[in-house]
Amino acid sequence: LHLTLRFFPRGAEPDITILKANLPTFISPCPAFDLTLKGAGLFTKGSQGGVLWAGLESIPSPLQELQKALEKWARHLGFATDPRDFNPHVTLARYRAEQESESLRLLEALNRKGTIEGNMKVKEFALMKRGQVNPECIYHDLALYQLPA
């Protein structure tokens, strides 16, 4: 499971190294926080497959502040502003294009059972790199950061 705070362009490793070194500085005021999951959906990307996700009942203030701080640092390091609005959701699974009908059936089953609901404590976050091992998308943690209790 993961919740994406921001995407960075591929090929930006030197800048990512600087960001990685500075992350502890700007996350230190952000405490651990609770997320309340509510609802589920699919982001479909046609021939690229898609994502099964769980929504949030609301966006906690620490999550908003963490995302804003990350965006500010990214701009400071020369990255362009992310053109997408921050739309927090928890990625539950990725699927290939040929699995879309199965993913739709799973989503319908979740919705028949009253959808996804629950609470989770966010105590850490990771700087991750997405890789591709055909045809699978894989993620690697580049750094892991603990949020103060």
Short mmCIF file of N, CA, C and O in Angstrom, two decimals:
data_model
loop_
_atom_site.label_atom_id
_atom_site.label_comp_id
_atom_site.label_asym_id
_atom_site.label_seq_id
_atom_site.Cartn_x
_atom_site.Cartn_y
_atom_site.Cartn_z
N LEU A 1 0.85 -1.17 0.00
CA LEU A 1 0.00 0.00 0.00
C LEU A 1 0.89 1.24 0.00
O LEU A 1 1.92 1.26 0.67
N HIS A 2 0.47 2.24 -0.73
CA HIS A 2 1.19 3.50 -0.63
C HIS A 2 0.27 4.66 -1.01
O HIS A 2 -0.74 4.47 -1.68
N LEU A 3 0.64 5.84 -0.55
CA LEU A 3 -0.04 7.08 -0.88
C LEU A 3 1.02 7.99 -1.47
O LEU A 3 2.03 8.26 -0.82
N THR A 4 0.82 8.43 -2.69
CA THR A 4 1.82 9.25 -3.38
C THR A 4 1.66 10.72 -3.01
O THR A 4 0.56 11.28 -3.12
N LEU A 5 2.74 11.33 -2.57
CA LEU A 5 2.73 12.77 -2.26
C LEU A 5 3.09 13.61 -3.47
O LEU A 5 2.60 14.71 -3.64
N ARG A 6 4.00 13.09 -4.32
CA ARG A 6 4.43 13.83 -5.51
C ARG A 6 5.17 12.89 -6.44
O ARG A 6 5.85 11.98 -6.00
N PHE A 7 5.05 13.16 -7.72
CA PHE A 7 5.83 12.45 -8.73
C PHE A 7 7.02 13.31 -9.13
O PHE A 7 6.91 14.53 -9.20
N PHE A 8 8.14 12.67 -9.39
CA PHE A 8 9.32 13.35 -9.90
C PHE A 8 9.66 12.75 -11.26
O PHE A 8 9.46 11.56 -11.48
N PRO A 9 10.18 13.56 -12.18
CA PRO A 9 10.47 13.03 -13.51
C PRO A 9 11.62 12.03 -13.49
O PRO A 9 12.50 12.09 -12.64
N ARG A 10 11.56 11.12 -14.45
CA ARG A 10 12.65 10.16 -14.60
C ARG A 10 13.92 10.89 -15.03
O ARG A 10 13.85 11.93 -15.66
N GLY A 11 15.06 10.34 -14.66
CA GLY A 11 16.33 10.93 -15.07
C GLY A 11 16.77 12.07 -14.19
O GLY A 11 17.67 12.82 -14.54
N ALA A 12 16.14 12.25 -13.02
CA ALA A 12 16.48 13.36 -12.14
C ALA A 12 17.28 12.91 -10.93
O ALA A 12 17.24 13.53 -9.89
N GLU A 13 18.05 11.84 -11.08
CA GLU A 13 18.75 11.26 -9.93
C GLU A 13 19.63 12.24 -9.16
O GLU A 13 19.61 12.24 -7.94
N PRO A 14 20.42 13.11 -9.81
CA PRO A 14 21.24 14.04 -9.01
C PRO A 14 20.38 14.93 -8.12
O PRO A 14 20.69 15.15 -6.96
N ASP A 15 19.27 15.44 -8.64
CA ASP A 15 18.39 16.27 -7.85
C ASP A 15 17.68 15.45 -6.77
O ASP A 15 17.47 15.94 -5.66
N ILE A 16 17.33 14.22 -7.08
CA ILE A 16 16.70 13.35 -6.09
C ILE A 16 17.67 13.11 -4.93
O ILE A 16 17.26 13.08 -3.77
N THR A 17 18.97 13.00 -5.22
CA THR A 17 19.97 12.80 -4.17
C THR A 17 19.97 13.99 -3.21
O THR A 17 20.02 13.82 -1.99
N ILE A 18 19.88 15.19 -3.76
CA ILE A 18 19.83 16.39 -2.92
C ILE A 18 18.55 16.40 -2.11
O ILE A 18 18.54 16.69 -0.91
N LEU A 19 17.44 16.08 -2.76
CA LEU A 19 16.15 16.03 -2.06
C LEU A 19 16.21 15.02 -0.93
O LEU A 19 15.80 15.30 0.19
N LYS A 20 16.73 13.85 -1.21
CA LYS A 20 16.85 12.78 -0.21
C LYS A 20 17.64 13.26 1.01
O LYS A 20 17.27 12.99 2.15
N ALA A 21 18.70 13.99 0.78
CA ALA A 21 19.54 14.48 1.88
C ALA A 21 18.81 15.53 2.72
O ALA A 21 19.07 15.67 3.91
N ASN A 22 17.88 16.27 2.11
CA ASN A 22 17.20 17.36 2.80
C ASN A 22 15.83 16.99 3.36
O ASN A 22 15.24 17.77 4.10
N LEU A 23 15.30 15.84 3.00
CA LEU A 23 13.97 15.45 3.48
C LEU A 23 13.83 15.52 5.00
O LEU A 23 12.84 16.05 5.49
N PRO A 24 14.79 15.02 5.76
CA PRO A 24 14.61 15.08 7.22
C PRO A 24 14.39 16.49 7.75
O PRO A 24 13.70 16.69 8.73
N THR A 25 14.98 17.48 7.10
CA THR A 25 14.84 18.87 7.54
C THR A 25 13.40 19.35 7.47
O THR A 25 12.90 19.95 8.41
N PHE A 26 12.74 19.09 6.36
CA PHE A 26 11.40 19.67 6.24
C PHE A 26 10.29 18.75 6.70
O PHE A 26 9.15 19.18 6.82
N ILE A 27 10.57 17.48 7.00
CA ILE A 27 9.51 16.62 7.55
C ILE A 27 9.49 16.64 9.07
O ILE A 27 8.51 16.22 9.67
N SER A 28 10.54 17.13 9.70
CA SER A 28 10.64 17.04 11.16
C SER A 28 9.44 17.64 11.90
O SER A 28 9.04 17.10 12.92
N PRO A 29 8.82 18.73 11.42
CA PRO A 29 7.67 19.23 12.17
C PRO A 29 6.39 18.41 11.94
O PRO A 29 5.40 18.61 12.62
N CYS A 30 6.40 17.47 11.01
CA CYS A 30 5.19 16.71 10.70
C CYS A 30 5.07 15.50 11.63
O CYS A 30 5.92 14.61 11.59
N PRO A 31 4.02 15.46 12.45
CA PRO A 31 3.85 14.31 13.34
C PRO A 31 3.19 13.14 12.61
O PRO A 31 2.61 13.31 11.53
N ALA A 32 3.27 11.95 13.20
CA ALA A 32 2.51 10.82 12.69
C ALA A 32 1.02 11.20 12.72
O ALA A 32 0.61 12.05 13.52
N PHE A 33 0.24 10.62 11.84
CA PHE A 33 -1.18 11.00 11.76
C PHE A 33 -2.02 9.80 11.33
O PHE A 33 -1.51 8.79 10.88
N ASP A 34 -3.33 9.94 11.51
CA ASP A 34 -4.28 8.89 11.15
C ASP A 34 -4.94 9.21 9.82
O ASP A 34 -5.21 10.38 9.52
N LEU A 35 -5.17 8.17 9.03
CA LEU A 35 -5.96 8.27 7.80
C LEU A 35 -7.22 7.44 7.99
O LEU A 35 -7.16 6.33 8.53
N THR A 36 -8.34 7.96 7.53
CA THR A 36 -9.57 7.19 7.52
C THR A 36 -9.91 6.91 6.06
O THR A 36 -10.14 7.83 5.28
N LEU A 37 -9.87 5.62 5.71
CA LEU A 37 -10.16 5.20 4.35
C LEU A 37 -11.67 5.11 4.15
O LEU A 37 -12.40 4.65 5.04
N LYS A 38 -12.11 5.53 2.99
CA LYS A 38 -13.54 5.43 2.68
C LYS A 38 -13.71 5.43 1.17
O LYS A 38 -13.30 6.36 0.50
N GLY A 39 -14.29 4.37 0.66
CA GLY A 39 -14.57 4.27 -0.76
C GLY A 39 -13.40 3.66 -1.53
O GLY A 39 -12.31 3.51 -1.01
N ALA A 40 -13.69 3.28 -2.75
CA ALA A 40 -12.69 2.68 -3.62
C ALA A 40 -13.01 3.03 -5.05
O ALA A 40 -14.13 3.40 -5.38
N GLY A 41 -12.02 2.92 -5.90
CA GLY A 41 -12.23 3.21 -7.31
C GLY A 41 -11.07 2.71 -8.15
O GLY A 41 -10.13 2.11 -7.64
N LEU A 42 -11.16 2.98 -9.44
CA LEU A 42 -10.13 2.59 -10.39
C LEU A 42 -9.68 3.82 -11.15
O LEU A 42 -10.50 4.65 -11.55
N PHE A 43 -8.38 3.94 -11.35
CA PHE A 43 -7.83 4.86 -12.33
C PHE A 43 -7.42 3.98 -13.50
O PHE A 43 -6.55 3.12 -13.35
N THR A 44 -8.03 4.17 -14.64
CA THR A 44 -7.67 3.35 -15.80
C THR A 44 -6.79 4.14 -16.74
O THR A 44 -6.97 5.34 -16.92
N LYS A 45 -5.80 3.46 -17.32
CA LYS A 45 -4.85 4.09 -18.23
C LYS A 45 -4.81 3.36 -19.55
O LYS A 45 -3.76 3.22 -20.16
N GLY A 46 -5.96 2.85 -19.98
CA GLY A 46 -6.05 2.19 -21.28
C GLY A 46 -5.10 1.02 -21.41
O GLY A 46 -5.12 0.10 -20.60
N SER A 47 -4.24 1.08 -22.40
CA SER A 47 -3.32 -0.04 -22.68
C SER A 47 -2.25 -0.20 -21.61
O SER A 47 -1.54 -1.19 -21.59
N GLN A 48 -2.14 0.78 -20.70
CA GLN A 48 -1.14 0.69 -19.63
C GLN A 48 -1.71 0.04 -18.37
O GLN A 48 -1.00 -0.10 -17.37
N GLY A 49 -2.98 -0.34 -18.38
CA GLY A 49 -3.59 -0.92 -17.19
C GLY A 49 -4.15 0.15 -16.30
O GLY A 49 -4.72 1.13 -16.78
N GLY A 50 -3.99 0.01 -15.00
CA GLY A 50 -4.54 1.00 -14.09
C GLY A 50 -4.24 0.69 -12.65
O GLY A 50 -3.40 -0.13 -12.32
N VAL A 51 -4.99 1.38 -11.77
CA VAL A 51 -4.77 1.31 -10.33
C VAL A 51 -6.10 1.13 -9.62
O VAL A 51 -7.07 1.82 -9.92
N LEU A 52 -6.14 0.20 -8.66
CA LEU A 52 -7.25 0.06 -7.72
C LEU A 52 -6.86 0.85 -6.49
O LEU A 52 -5.77 0.66 -5.94
N TRP A 53 -7.74 1.77 -6.04
CA TRP A 53 -7.38 2.66 -4.94
C TRP A 53 -8.48 2.73 -3.89
O TRP A 53 -9.64 2.45 -4.17
N ALA A 54 -8.07 3.14 -2.69
CA ALA A 54 -9.01 3.45 -1.60
C ALA A 54 -8.94 4.96 -1.37
O ALA A 54 -7.86 5.55 -1.35
N GLY A 55 -10.11 5.56 -1.22
CA GLY A 55 -10.17 7.00 -0.99
C GLY A 55 -10.02 7.35 0.48
O GLY A 55 -9.97 6.47 1.35
N LEU A 56 -9.92 8.63 0.77
CA LEU A 56 -9.82 9.12 2.14
C LEU A 56 -11.11 9.84 2.50
O LEU A 56 -11.68 10.56 1.68
N GLU A 57 -11.54 9.66 3.74
CA GLU A 57 -12.73 10.37 4.20
C GLU A 57 -12.48 11.87 4.21
O GLU A 57 -13.34 12.67 3.85
N SER A 58 -11.28 12.26 4.63
CA SER A 58 -10.86 13.66 4.62
C SER A 58 -9.33 13.68 4.54
O SER A 58 -8.68 12.66 4.74
N ILE A 59 -8.78 14.84 4.26
CA ILE A 59 -7.32 14.97 4.19
C ILE A 59 -6.83 15.58 5.49
O ILE A 59 -7.10 16.76 5.77
N PRO A 60 -6.13 14.80 6.31
CA PRO A 60 -5.63 15.34 7.58
C PRO A 60 -4.66 16.50 7.36
O PRO A 60 -3.89 16.51 6.39
N SER A 61 -4.68 17.45 8.27
CA SER A 61 -3.80 18.61 8.17
C SER A 61 -2.32 18.23 8.05
O SER A 61 -1.62 18.80 7.21
N PRO A 62 -1.81 17.27 8.84
CA PRO A 62 -0.38 16.92 8.68
C PRO A 62 -0.05 16.40 7.29
O PRO A 62 1.03 16.67 6.77
N LEU A 63 -0.97 15.69 6.66
CA LEU A 63 -0.74 15.19 5.30
C LEU A 63 -0.68 16.36 4.32
O LEU A 63 0.20 16.41 3.46
N GLN A 64 -1.58 17.31 4.46
CA GLN A 64 -1.56 18.50 3.58
C GLN A 64 -0.25 19.27 3.75
O GLN A 64 0.36 19.68 2.76
N GLU A 65 0.17 19.45 4.99
CA GLU A 65 1.39 20.20 5.26
C GLU A 65 2.62 19.46 4.72
O GLU A 65 3.54 20.08 4.18
N LEU A 66 2.65 18.15 4.88
CA LEU A 66 3.77 17.35 4.38
C LEU A 66 3.86 17.47 2.85
O LEU A 66 4.93 17.69 2.30
N GLN A 67 2.73 17.37 2.17
CA GLN A 67 2.72 17.46 0.71
C GLN A 67 3.14 18.86 0.26
O GLN A 67 3.92 19.01 -0.68
N LYS A 68 2.65 19.89 0.93
CA LYS A 68 3.03 21.27 0.58
C LYS A 68 4.53 21.51 0.78
O LYS A 68 5.17 22.16 -0.03
N ALA A 69 5.07 20.98 1.88
CA ALA A 69 6.51 21.14 2.15
C ALA A 69 7.33 20.43 1.09
O ALA A 69 8.33 20.96 0.61
N LEU A 70 6.90 19.24 0.69
CA LEU A 70 7.61 18.49 -0.35
C LEU A 70 7.56 19.24 -1.68
O LEU A 70 8.58 19.36 -2.37
N GLU A 71 6.41 19.78 -2.02
CA GLU A 71 6.28 20.54 -3.27
C GLU A 71 7.17 21.78 -3.23
O GLU A 71 7.84 22.11 -4.22
N LYS A 72 7.22 22.47 -2.10
CA LYS A 72 8.06 23.67 -1.96
C LYS A 72 9.53 23.31 -2.15
O LYS A 72 10.26 24.00 -2.87
N TRP A 73 9.99 22.23 -1.52
CA TRP A 73 11.38 21.81 -1.67
C TRP A 73 11.68 21.39 -3.10
O TRP A 73 12.75 21.68 -3.63
N ALA A 74 10.75 20.72 -3.73
CA ALA A 74 10.95 20.29 -5.12
C ALA A 74 11.15 21.51 -6.02
O ALA A 74 12.05 21.53 -6.87
N ARG A 75 10.32 22.54 -5.84
CA ARG A 75 10.48 23.77 -6.64
C ARG A 75 11.82 24.44 -6.33
O ARG A 75 12.49 24.93 -7.23
N HIS A 76 12.19 24.46 -5.05
CA HIS A 76 13.48 25.03 -4.64
C HIS A 76 14.64 24.32 -5.33
O HIS A 76 15.64 24.95 -5.68
N LEU A 77 14.50 23.03 -5.57
CA LEU A 77 15.56 22.25 -6.21
C LEU A 77 15.49 22.32 -7.74
O LEU A 77 16.29 21.70 -8.42
N GLY A 78 14.53 23.09 -8.26
CA GLY A 78 14.47 23.30 -9.70
C GLY A 78 13.48 22.43 -10.45
O GLY A 78 13.40 22.50 -11.67
N PHE A 79 12.70 21.61 -9.73
CA PHE A 79 11.66 20.83 -10.40
C PHE A 79 10.49 21.72 -10.72
O PHE A 79 10.15 22.64 -9.97
N ALA A 80 9.86 21.48 -11.85
CA ALA A 80 8.65 22.22 -12.21
C ALA A 80 7.53 21.85 -11.23
O ALA A 80 7.52 20.75 -10.66
N THR A 81 6.60 22.77 -11.04
CA THR A 81 5.43 22.49 -10.21
C THR A 81 4.67 21.32 -10.81
O THR A 81 4.48 21.26 -12.02
N ASP A 82 4.27 20.39 -9.97
CA ASP A 82 3.47 19.25 -10.45
C ASP A 82 2.15 19.81 -10.97
O ASP A 82 1.43 20.47 -10.23
N PRO A 83 1.82 19.56 -12.24
CA PRO A 83 0.60 20.14 -12.81
C PRO A 83 -0.68 19.50 -12.28
O PRO A 83 -1.75 20.08 -12.39
N ARG A 84 -0.56 18.33 -11.66
CA ARG A 84 -1.75 17.65 -11.14
C ARG A 84 -2.08 18.17 -9.74
O ARG A 84 -1.20 18.44 -8.94
N ASP A 85 -3.38 18.31 -9.47
CA ASP A 85 -3.81 18.64 -8.12
C ASP A 85 -3.48 17.47 -7.20
O ASP A 85 -3.50 16.31 -7.63
N PHE A 86 -3.20 17.75 -5.94
CA PHE A 86 -2.96 16.69 -4.96
C PHE A 86 -4.29 15.99 -4.70
O PHE A 86 -5.25 16.61 -4.24
N ASN A 87 -4.36 14.73 -5.05
CA ASN A 87 -5.57 13.92 -4.92
C ASN A 87 -5.21 12.66 -4.13
O ASN A 87 -5.00 11.61 -4.71
N PRO A 88 -5.07 12.79 -2.80
CA PRO A 88 -4.56 11.65 -2.04
C PRO A 88 -5.50 10.46 -2.05
O PRO A 88 -6.72 10.60 -1.93
N HIS A 89 -4.90 9.31 -2.22
CA HIS A 89 -5.60 8.02 -2.21
C HIS A 89 -4.55 6.96 -1.88
O HIS A 89 -3.36 7.20 -2.07
N VAL A 90 -4.98 5.85 -1.40
CA VAL A 90 -4.07 4.76 -1.09
C VAL A 90 -4.14 3.75 -2.23
O VAL A 90 -5.21 3.23 -2.55
N THR A 91 -3.00 3.55 -2.88
CA THR A 91 -2.94 2.58 -3.96
C THR A 91 -2.97 1.18 -3.36
O THR A 91 -2.10 0.83 -2.56
N LEU A 92 -3.97 0.41 -3.74
CA LEU A 92 -4.11 -0.96 -3.24
C LEU A 92 -3.44 -1.96 -4.17
O LEU A 92 -2.85 -2.93 -3.73
N ALA A 93 -3.58 -1.72 -5.48
CA ALA A 93 -3.02 -2.65 -6.46
C ALA A 93 -2.94 -1.98 -7.81
O ALA A 93 -3.71 -1.07 -8.12
N ARG A 94 -2.01 -2.43 -8.62
CA ARG A 94 -1.92 -2.05 -10.03
C ARG A 94 -2.37 -3.25 -10.85
O ARG A 94 -2.19 -4.38 -10.42
N TYR A 95 -2.93 -2.98 -12.01
CA TYR A 95 -3.33 -4.09 -12.88
C TYR A 95 -2.95 -3.80 -14.31
O TYR A 95 -2.84 -2.63 -14.72
N ARG A 96 -2.68 -4.86 -15.06
CA ARG A 96 -2.38 -4.75 -16.48
C ARG A 96 -3.69 -4.57 -17.25
O ARG A 96 -4.76 -4.91 -16.76
N ALA A 97 -3.60 -4.07 -18.47
CA ALA A 97 -4.78 -3.81 -19.29
C ALA A 97 -5.66 -5.04 -19.42
O ALA A 97 -6.89 -4.96 -19.33
N GLU A 98 -5.03 -6.21 -19.60
CA GLU A 98 -5.82 -7.43 -19.78
C GLU A 98 -6.50 -7.88 -18.48
O GLU A 98 -7.34 -8.77 -18.49
N GLN A 99 -6.19 -7.25 -17.36
CA GLN A 99 -6.82 -7.57 -16.08
C GLN A 99 -7.91 -6.58 -15.70
O GLN A 99 -8.47 -6.66 -14.61
N GLU A 100 -8.25 -5.65 -16.59
CA GLU A 100 -9.20 -4.61 -16.23
C GLU A 100 -10.57 -5.17 -15.87
O GLU A 100 -11.19 -4.73 -14.90
N SER A 101 -11.07 -6.14 -16.61
CA SER A 101 -12.40 -6.68 -16.30
C SER A 101 -12.39 -7.35 -14.92
O SER A 101 -13.35 -7.22 -14.16
N GLU A 102 -11.31 -8.05 -14.57
CA GLU A 102 -11.20 -8.65 -13.24
C GLU A 102 -11.18 -7.56 -12.17
O GLU A 102 -11.79 -7.70 -11.11
N SER A 103 -10.47 -6.46 -12.44
CA SER A 103 -10.40 -5.36 -11.49
C SER A 103 -11.75 -4.70 -11.30
O SER A 103 -12.13 -4.35 -10.18
N LEU A 104 -12.51 -4.56 -12.38
CA LEU A 104 -13.86 -4.00 -12.28
C LEU A 104 -14.75 -4.90 -11.44
O LEU A 104 -15.54 -4.42 -10.62
N ARG A 105 -14.64 -6.23 -11.63
CA ARG A 105 -15.44 -7.17 -10.82
C ARG A 105 -15.06 -7.06 -9.34
O ARG A 105 -15.92 -7.10 -8.47
N LEU A 106 -13.77 -6.93 -9.06
CA LEU A 106 -13.33 -6.77 -7.68
C LEU A 106 -13.89 -5.49 -7.07
O LEU A 106 -14.40 -5.50 -5.95
N LEU A 107 -13.84 -4.40 -7.81
CA LEU A 107 -14.38 -3.14 -7.33
C LEU A 107 -15.88 -3.26 -7.07
O LEU A 107 -16.39 -2.80 -6.05
N GLU A 108 -16.61 -3.88 -7.99
CA GLU A 108 -18.05 -4.08 -7.79
C GLU A 108 -18.32 -4.91 -6.54
O GLU A 108 -19.24 -4.61 -5.76
N ALA A 109 -17.52 -5.95 -6.31
CA ALA A 109 -17.68 -6.78 -5.11
C ALA A 109 -17.41 -5.96 -3.84
O ALA A 109 -18.15 -6.07 -2.86
N LEU A 110 -16.37 -5.11 -3.87
CA LEU A 110 -16.08 -4.26 -2.72
C LEU A 110 -17.25 -3.32 -2.45
O LEU A 110 -17.65 -3.11 -1.31
N ASN A 111 -17.80 -2.75 -3.50
CA ASN A 111 -18.91 -1.81 -3.34
C ASN A 111 -20.18 -2.51 -2.84
O ASN A 111 -20.94 -1.95 -2.07
N ARG A 112 -20.42 -3.76 -3.27
CA ARG A 112 -21.58 -4.51 -2.78
C ARG A 112 -21.46 -4.79 -1.29
O ARG A 112 -22.45 -4.85 -0.58
N LYS A 113 -20.25 -4.96 -0.81
CA LYS A 113 -20.03 -5.25 0.61
C LYS A 113 -19.97 -3.98 1.46
O LYS A 113 -19.63 -4.02 2.63
N GLY A 114 -20.29 -2.85 0.89
CA GLY A 114 -20.29 -1.61 1.66
C GLY A 114 -19.02 -0.81 1.50
O GLY A 114 -18.77 0.08 2.28
N THR A 115 -18.21 -1.17 0.52
CA THR A 115 -16.98 -0.50 0.14
C THR A 115 -15.87 -0.70 1.18
O THR A 115 -15.99 -1.49 2.10
N ILE A 116 -14.80 0.02 1.02
CA ILE A 116 -13.65 -0.09 1.91
C ILE A 116 -13.75 1.02 2.95
O ILE A 116 -13.93 2.19 2.61
N GLU A 117 -13.63 0.64 4.20
CA GLU A 117 -13.59 1.62 5.28
C GLU A 117 -12.60 1.14 6.32
O GLU A 117 -12.46 -0.07 6.54
N GLY A 118 -11.91 2.05 6.94
CA GLY A 118 -10.98 1.67 8.00
C GLY A 118 -10.04 2.81 8.34
O GLY A 118 -10.01 3.83 7.65
N ASN A 119 -9.30 2.62 9.39
CA ASN A 119 -8.33 3.61 9.85
C ASN A 119 -6.93 3.03 9.78
O ASN A 119 -6.75 1.82 9.96
N MET A 120 -5.98 3.89 9.53
CA MET A 120 -4.59 3.47 9.56
C MET A 120 -3.73 4.61 10.07
O MET A 120 -4.03 5.78 9.85
N LYS A 121 -2.69 4.26 10.78
CA LYS A 121 -1.75 5.23 11.33
C LYS A 121 -0.58 5.37 10.38
O LYS A 121 0.03 4.37 9.98
N VAL A 122 -0.26 6.58 9.99
CA VAL A 122 0.90 6.85 9.14
C VAL A 122 2.03 7.28 10.05
O VAL A 122 1.96 8.32 10.70
N LYS A 123 3.08 6.44 10.13
CA LYS A 123 4.20 6.68 11.02
C LYS A 123 5.50 6.94 10.27
O LYS A 123 6.50 7.30 10.86
N GLU A 124 5.47 6.71 8.96
CA GLU A 124 6.69 6.87 8.16
C GLU A 124 6.31 7.17 6.72
O GLU A 124 5.17 6.99 6.31
N PHE A 125 7.29 7.66 5.99
CA PHE A 125 7.09 7.78 4.56
C PHE A 125 8.40 7.47 3.87
O PHE A 125 9.47 7.49 4.47
N ALA A 126 8.30 7.13 2.60
CA ALA A 126 9.46 6.70 1.84
C ALA A 126 9.61 7.53 0.58
O ALA A 126 8.62 7.96 -0.01
N LEU A 127 10.84 7.74 0.18
CA LEU A 127 11.15 8.25 -1.15
C LEU A 127 11.33 7.00 -1.99
O LEU A 127 12.16 6.14 -1.69
N MET A 128 10.49 6.86 -3.02
CA MET A 128 10.47 5.63 -3.81
C MET A 128 10.79 5.90 -5.27
O MET A 128 10.54 7.00 -5.76
N LYS A 129 11.31 4.90 -5.91
CA LYS A 129 11.58 4.96 -7.34
C LYS A 129 10.79 3.84 -8.01
O LYS A 129 10.83 2.70 -7.56
N ARG A 130 10.09 4.22 -9.06
CA ARG A 130 9.31 3.23 -9.80
C ARG A 130 10.15 2.68 -10.93
O ARG A 130 10.81 3.42 -11.65
N GLY A 131 10.16 1.37 -11.02
CA GLY A 131 10.87 0.71 -12.10
C GLY A 131 9.91 -0.16 -12.89
O GLY A 131 8.77 -0.36 -12.50
N GLN A 132 10.39 -0.68 -13.99
CA GLN A 132 9.57 -1.52 -14.85
C GLN A 132 10.31 -2.80 -15.13
O GLN A 132 11.44 -2.78 -15.60
N VAL A 133 9.72 -3.92 -14.76
CA VAL A 133 10.21 -5.23 -15.14
C VAL A 133 9.07 -5.85 -15.93
O VAL A 133 8.06 -6.22 -15.38
N ASN A 134 9.22 -5.84 -17.24
CA ASN A 134 8.11 -6.18 -18.12
C ASN A 134 7.36 -7.40 -17.67
O ASN A 134 7.96 -8.42 -17.39
N PRO A 135 6.05 -7.35 -17.62
CA PRO A 135 5.22 -6.15 -17.79
C PRO A 135 4.89 -5.49 -16.45
O PRO A 135 4.01 -4.65 -16.38
N GLU A 136 5.58 -5.87 -15.40
CA GLU A 136 5.23 -5.42 -14.05
C GLU A 136 5.90 -4.11 -13.68
O GLU A 136 7.03 -3.85 -14.03
N CYS A 137 5.18 -3.32 -12.90
CA CYS A 137 5.71 -2.09 -12.33
C CYS A 137 6.17 -2.43 -10.91
O CYS A 137 5.44 -3.03 -10.14
N ILE A 138 7.41 -2.08 -10.58
CA ILE A 138 7.93 -2.36 -9.24
C ILE A 138 8.42 -1.06 -8.61
O ILE A 138 8.77 -0.11 -9.30
N TYR A 139 8.44 -1.04 -7.29
CA TYR A 139 8.88 0.14 -6.55
C TYR A 139 10.06 -0.24 -5.66
O TYR A 139 10.10 -1.32 -5.09
N HIS A 140 11.00 0.70 -5.55
CA HIS A 140 12.16 0.53 -4.68
C HIS A 140 12.19 1.69 -3.70
O HIS A 140 12.07 2.85 -4.10
N ASP A 141 12.37 1.39 -2.41
CA ASP A 141 12.56 2.45 -1.42
C ASP A 141 13.98 3.00 -1.57
O ASP A 141 14.94 2.24 -1.52
N LEU A 142 14.10 4.30 -1.75
CA LEU A 142 15.41 4.95 -1.78
C LEU A 142 15.79 5.44 -0.39
O LEU A 142 16.97 5.53 -0.07
N ALA A 143 14.77 5.79 0.39
CA ALA A 143 15.00 6.25 1.77
C ALA A 143 13.70 6.10 2.53
O ALA A 143 12.62 6.26 1.97
N LEU A 144 13.79 5.82 3.81
CA LEU A 144 12.63 5.68 4.67
C LEU A 144 12.78 6.65 5.83
O LEU A 144 13.86 6.75 6.44
N TYR A 145 11.71 7.39 6.13
CA TYR A 145 11.75 8.42 7.16
C TYR A 145 10.64 8.18 8.17
O TYR A 145 9.50 7.98 7.80
N GLN A 146 11.00 8.24 9.45
CA GLN A 146 10.04 8.07 10.54
C GLN A 146 9.44 9.44 10.87
O GLN A 146 10.16 10.44 10.94
N LEU A 147 8.14 9.47 11.10
CA LEU A 147 7.48 10.69 11.56
C LEU A 147 7.41 10.64 13.09
O LEU A 147 7.12 9.59 13.65
N PRO A 148 7.68 11.75 13.76
CA PRO A 148 7.63 11.74 15.23
C PRO A 148 6.22 11.42 15.73
O PRO A 148 5.23 11.83 15.13
N ALA A 149 6.14 10.72 16.84
CA ALA A 149 4.84 10.31 17.42
C ALA A 149 4.06 11.49 17.91
O ALA A 149 4.51 12.53 18.18
#
